[in-house]
mmCIF file with all atom_site columns, C-alpha atoms in Angstrom:
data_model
loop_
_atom_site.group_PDB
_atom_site.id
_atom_site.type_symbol
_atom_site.label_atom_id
_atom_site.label_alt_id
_atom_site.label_comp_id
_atom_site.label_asym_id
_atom_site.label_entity_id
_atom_site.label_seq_id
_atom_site.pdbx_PDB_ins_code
_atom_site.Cartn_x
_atom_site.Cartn_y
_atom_site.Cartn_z
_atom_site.occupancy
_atom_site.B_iso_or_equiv
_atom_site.pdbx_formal_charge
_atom_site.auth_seq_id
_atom_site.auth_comp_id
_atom_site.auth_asym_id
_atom_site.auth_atom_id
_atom_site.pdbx_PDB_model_num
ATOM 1  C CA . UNK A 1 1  ? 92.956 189.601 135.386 1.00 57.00 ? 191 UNK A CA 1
ATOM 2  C CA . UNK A 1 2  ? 90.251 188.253 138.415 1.00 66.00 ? 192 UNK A CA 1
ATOM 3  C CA . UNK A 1 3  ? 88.398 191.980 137.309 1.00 77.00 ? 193 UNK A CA 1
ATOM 4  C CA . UNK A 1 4  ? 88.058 191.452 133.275 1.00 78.00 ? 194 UNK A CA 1
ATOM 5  C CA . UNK A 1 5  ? 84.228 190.803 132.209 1.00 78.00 ? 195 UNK A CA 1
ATOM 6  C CA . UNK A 1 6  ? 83.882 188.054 129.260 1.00 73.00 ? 196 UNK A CA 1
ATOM 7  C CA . UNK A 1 7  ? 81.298 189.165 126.856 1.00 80.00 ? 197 UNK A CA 1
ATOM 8  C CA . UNK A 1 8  ? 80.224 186.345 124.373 1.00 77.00 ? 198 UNK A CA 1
ATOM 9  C CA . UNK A 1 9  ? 80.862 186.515 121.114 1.00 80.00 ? 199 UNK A CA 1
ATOM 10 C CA . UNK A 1 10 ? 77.578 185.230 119.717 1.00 78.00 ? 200 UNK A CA 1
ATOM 11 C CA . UNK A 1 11 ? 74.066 184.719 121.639 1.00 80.00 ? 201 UNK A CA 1
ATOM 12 C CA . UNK A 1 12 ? 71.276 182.947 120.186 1.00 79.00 ? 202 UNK A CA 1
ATOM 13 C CA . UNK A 1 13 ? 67.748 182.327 122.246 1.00 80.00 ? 203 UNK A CA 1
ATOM 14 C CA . UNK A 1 14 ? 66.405 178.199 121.387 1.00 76.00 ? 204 UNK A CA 1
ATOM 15 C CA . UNK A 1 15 ? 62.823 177.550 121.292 1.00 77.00 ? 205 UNK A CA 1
ATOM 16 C CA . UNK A 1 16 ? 62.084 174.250 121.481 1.00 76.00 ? 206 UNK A CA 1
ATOM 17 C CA . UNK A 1 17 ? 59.668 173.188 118.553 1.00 77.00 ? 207 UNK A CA 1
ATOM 18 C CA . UNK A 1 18 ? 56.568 171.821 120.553 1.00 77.00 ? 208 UNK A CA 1
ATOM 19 C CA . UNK A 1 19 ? 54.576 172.987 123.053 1.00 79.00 ? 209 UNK A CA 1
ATOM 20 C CA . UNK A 1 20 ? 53.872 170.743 126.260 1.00 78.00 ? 210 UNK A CA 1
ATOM 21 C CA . UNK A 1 21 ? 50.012 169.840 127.203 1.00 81.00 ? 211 UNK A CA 1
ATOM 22 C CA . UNK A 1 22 ? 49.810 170.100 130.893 1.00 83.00 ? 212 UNK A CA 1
ATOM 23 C CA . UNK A 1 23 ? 46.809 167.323 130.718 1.00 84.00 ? 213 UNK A CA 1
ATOM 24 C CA . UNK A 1 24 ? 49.126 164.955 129.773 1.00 83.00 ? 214 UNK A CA 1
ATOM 25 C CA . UNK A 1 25 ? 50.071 163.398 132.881 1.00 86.00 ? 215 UNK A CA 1
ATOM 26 C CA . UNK A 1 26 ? 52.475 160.113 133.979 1.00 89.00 ? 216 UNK A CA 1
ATOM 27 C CA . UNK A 1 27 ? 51.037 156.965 135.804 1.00 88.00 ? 217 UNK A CA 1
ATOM 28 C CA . UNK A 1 28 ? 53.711 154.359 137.101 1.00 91.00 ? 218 UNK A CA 1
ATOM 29 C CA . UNK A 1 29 ? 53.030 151.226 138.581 1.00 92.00 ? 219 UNK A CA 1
ATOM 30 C CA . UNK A 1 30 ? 55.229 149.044 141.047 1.00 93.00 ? 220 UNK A CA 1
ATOM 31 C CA . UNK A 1 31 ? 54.337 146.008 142.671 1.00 94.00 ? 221 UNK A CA 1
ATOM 32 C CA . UNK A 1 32 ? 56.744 143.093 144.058 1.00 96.00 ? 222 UNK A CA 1
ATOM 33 C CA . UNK A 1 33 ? 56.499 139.163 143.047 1.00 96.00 ? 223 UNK A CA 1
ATOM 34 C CA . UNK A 1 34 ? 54.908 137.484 140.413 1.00 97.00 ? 224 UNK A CA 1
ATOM 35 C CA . UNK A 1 35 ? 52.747 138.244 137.907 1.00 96.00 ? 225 UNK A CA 1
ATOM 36 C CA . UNK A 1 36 ? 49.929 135.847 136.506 1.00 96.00 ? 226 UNK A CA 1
ATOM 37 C CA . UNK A 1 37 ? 50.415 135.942 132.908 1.00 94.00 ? 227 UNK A CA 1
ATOM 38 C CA . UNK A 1 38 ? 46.977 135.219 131.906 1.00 95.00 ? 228 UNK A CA 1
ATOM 39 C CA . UNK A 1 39 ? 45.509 137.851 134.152 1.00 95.00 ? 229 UNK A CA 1
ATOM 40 C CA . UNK A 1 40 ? 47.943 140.771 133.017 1.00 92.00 ? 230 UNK A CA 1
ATOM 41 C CA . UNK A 1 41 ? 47.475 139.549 129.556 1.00 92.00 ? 231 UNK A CA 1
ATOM 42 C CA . UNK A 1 42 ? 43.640 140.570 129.922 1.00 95.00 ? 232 UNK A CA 1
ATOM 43 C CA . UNK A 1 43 ? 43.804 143.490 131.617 1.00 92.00 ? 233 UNK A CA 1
ATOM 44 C CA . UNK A 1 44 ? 46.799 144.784 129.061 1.00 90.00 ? 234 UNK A CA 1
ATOM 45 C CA . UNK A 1 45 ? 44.165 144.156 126.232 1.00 90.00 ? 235 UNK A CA 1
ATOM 46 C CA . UNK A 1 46 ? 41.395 146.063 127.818 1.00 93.00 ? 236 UNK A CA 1
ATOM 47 C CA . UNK A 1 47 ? 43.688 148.775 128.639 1.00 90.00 ? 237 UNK A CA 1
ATOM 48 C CA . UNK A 1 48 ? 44.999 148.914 125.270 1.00 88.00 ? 238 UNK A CA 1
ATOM 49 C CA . UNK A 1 49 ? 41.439 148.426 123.894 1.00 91.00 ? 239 UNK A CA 1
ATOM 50 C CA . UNK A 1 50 ? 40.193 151.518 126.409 1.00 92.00 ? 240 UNK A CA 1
ATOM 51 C CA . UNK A 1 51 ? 42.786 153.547 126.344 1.00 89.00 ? 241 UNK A CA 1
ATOM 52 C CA . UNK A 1 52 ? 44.884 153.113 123.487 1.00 88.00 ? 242 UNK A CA 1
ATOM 53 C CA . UNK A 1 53 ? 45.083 156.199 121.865 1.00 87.00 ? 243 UNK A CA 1
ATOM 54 C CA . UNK A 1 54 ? 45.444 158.099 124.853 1.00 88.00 ? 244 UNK A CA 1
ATOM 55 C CA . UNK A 1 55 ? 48.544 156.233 125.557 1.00 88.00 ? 245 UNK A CA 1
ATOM 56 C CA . UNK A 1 56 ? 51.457 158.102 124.278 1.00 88.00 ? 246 UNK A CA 1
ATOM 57 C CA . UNK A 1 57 ? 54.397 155.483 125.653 1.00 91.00 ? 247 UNK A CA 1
ATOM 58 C CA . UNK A 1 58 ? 54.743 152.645 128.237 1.00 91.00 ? 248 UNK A CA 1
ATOM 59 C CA . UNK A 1 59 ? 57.508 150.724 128.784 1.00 95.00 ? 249 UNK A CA 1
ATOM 60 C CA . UNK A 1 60 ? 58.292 148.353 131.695 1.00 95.00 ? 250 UNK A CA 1
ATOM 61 C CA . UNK A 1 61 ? 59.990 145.014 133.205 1.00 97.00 ? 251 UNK A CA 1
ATOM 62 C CA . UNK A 1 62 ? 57.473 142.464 134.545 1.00 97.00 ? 252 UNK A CA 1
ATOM 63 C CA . UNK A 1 63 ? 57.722 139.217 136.565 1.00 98.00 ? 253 UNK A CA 1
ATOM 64 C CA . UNK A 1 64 ? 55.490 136.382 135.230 1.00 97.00 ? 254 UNK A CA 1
ATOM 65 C CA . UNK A 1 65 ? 54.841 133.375 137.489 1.00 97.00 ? 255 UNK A CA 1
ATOM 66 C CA . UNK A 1 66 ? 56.877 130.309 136.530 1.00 96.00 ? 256 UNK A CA 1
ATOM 67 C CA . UNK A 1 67 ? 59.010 132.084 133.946 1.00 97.00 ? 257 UNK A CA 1
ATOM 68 C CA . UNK A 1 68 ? 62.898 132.367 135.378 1.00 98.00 ? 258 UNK A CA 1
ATOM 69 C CA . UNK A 1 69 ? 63.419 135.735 132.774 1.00 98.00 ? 259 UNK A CA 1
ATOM 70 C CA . UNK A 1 70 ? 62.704 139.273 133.212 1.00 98.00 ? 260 UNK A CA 1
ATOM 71 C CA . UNK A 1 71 ? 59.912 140.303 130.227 1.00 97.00 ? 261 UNK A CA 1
ATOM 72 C CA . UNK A 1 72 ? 60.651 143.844 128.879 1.00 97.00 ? 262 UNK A CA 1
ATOM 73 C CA . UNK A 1 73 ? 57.820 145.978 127.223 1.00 93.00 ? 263 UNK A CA 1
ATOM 74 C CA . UNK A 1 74 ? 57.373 148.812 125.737 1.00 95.00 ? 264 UNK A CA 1
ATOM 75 C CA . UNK A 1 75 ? 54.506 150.626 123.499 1.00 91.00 ? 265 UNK A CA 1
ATOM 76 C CA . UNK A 1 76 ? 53.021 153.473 121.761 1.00 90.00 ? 266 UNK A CA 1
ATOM 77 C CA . UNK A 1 77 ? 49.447 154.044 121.612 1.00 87.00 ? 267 UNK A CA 1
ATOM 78 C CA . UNK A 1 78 ? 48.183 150.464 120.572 1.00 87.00 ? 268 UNK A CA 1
ATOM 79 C CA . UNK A 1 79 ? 51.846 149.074 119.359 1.00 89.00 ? 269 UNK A CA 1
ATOM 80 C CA . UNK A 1 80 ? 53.305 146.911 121.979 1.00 89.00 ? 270 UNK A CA 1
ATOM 81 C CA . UNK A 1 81 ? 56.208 145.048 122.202 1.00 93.00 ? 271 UNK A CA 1
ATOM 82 C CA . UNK A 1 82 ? 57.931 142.347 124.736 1.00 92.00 ? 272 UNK A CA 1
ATOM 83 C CA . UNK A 1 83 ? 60.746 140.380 124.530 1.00 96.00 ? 273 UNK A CA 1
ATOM 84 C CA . UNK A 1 84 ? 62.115 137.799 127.119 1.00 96.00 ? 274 UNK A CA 1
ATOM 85 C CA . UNK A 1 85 ? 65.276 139.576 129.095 1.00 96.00 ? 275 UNK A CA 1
ATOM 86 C CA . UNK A 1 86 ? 67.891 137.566 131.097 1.00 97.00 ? 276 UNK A CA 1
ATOM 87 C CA . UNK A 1 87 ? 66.950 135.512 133.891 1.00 98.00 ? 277 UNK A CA 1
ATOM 88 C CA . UNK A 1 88 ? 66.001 137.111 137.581 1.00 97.00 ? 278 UNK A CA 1
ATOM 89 C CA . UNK A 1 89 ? 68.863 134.979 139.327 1.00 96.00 ? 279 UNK A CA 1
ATOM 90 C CA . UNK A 1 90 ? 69.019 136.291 142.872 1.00 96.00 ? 280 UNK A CA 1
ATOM 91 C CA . UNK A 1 91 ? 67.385 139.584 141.861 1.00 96.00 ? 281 UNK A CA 1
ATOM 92 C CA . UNK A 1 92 ? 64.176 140.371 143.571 1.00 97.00 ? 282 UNK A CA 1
ATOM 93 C CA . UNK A 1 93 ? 61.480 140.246 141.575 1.00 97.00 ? 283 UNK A CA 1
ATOM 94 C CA . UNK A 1 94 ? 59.221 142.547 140.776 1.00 96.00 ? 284 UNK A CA 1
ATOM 95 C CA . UNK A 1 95 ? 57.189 144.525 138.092 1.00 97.00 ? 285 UNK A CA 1
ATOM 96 C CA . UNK A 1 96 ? 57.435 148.307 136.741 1.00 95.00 ? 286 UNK A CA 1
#
């Protein structure tokens, strides 16, 4: 009947087991074309060397001057990892 209220048969309240730290904030980056390899290579290492332990994750696709493949990254505090991805093709290019 449209007038019958369902009561549940079991309830339980979830608390998730950690707390968030509202000074943790996000930073993205986006910028079009081609990056020079040697130049993000040096700023990457004083980043990392700056702020390495303050970084809890980055990940990202980048677009390195005279390289036809997407380069995908990602990290964890001072770990970081790329790997050559499939080509661009007709795909703009760009970096996040």
């Amino acid at each position: 009947r449209g007038d019958t209220v369902l009561e549940p048969v079991h309830q339980r309240e979830f608390k998730p087991d950690h707390e968030h730290d509202d000074t943790v904030t996000s930073v993205g980056i986006s910028h079009p074309g081609d990056l020079d390899p040697a130049r993000f290579d040096a700023w990457l290492r004083t980043l990392l060397r700056d702020k390495g332990q303050d970084l809890f994750r980055c990940k990202g696709v980048l677009s390195l001057r005279g390289d036809p493949r997407r380069h995908v990254f990602q990290g964890v505090h001072m770990l970081m990892d790329a790997r050559s991805d499939r080509e661009w093709g007709d795909a703009p290019r760009h970096n996040t």
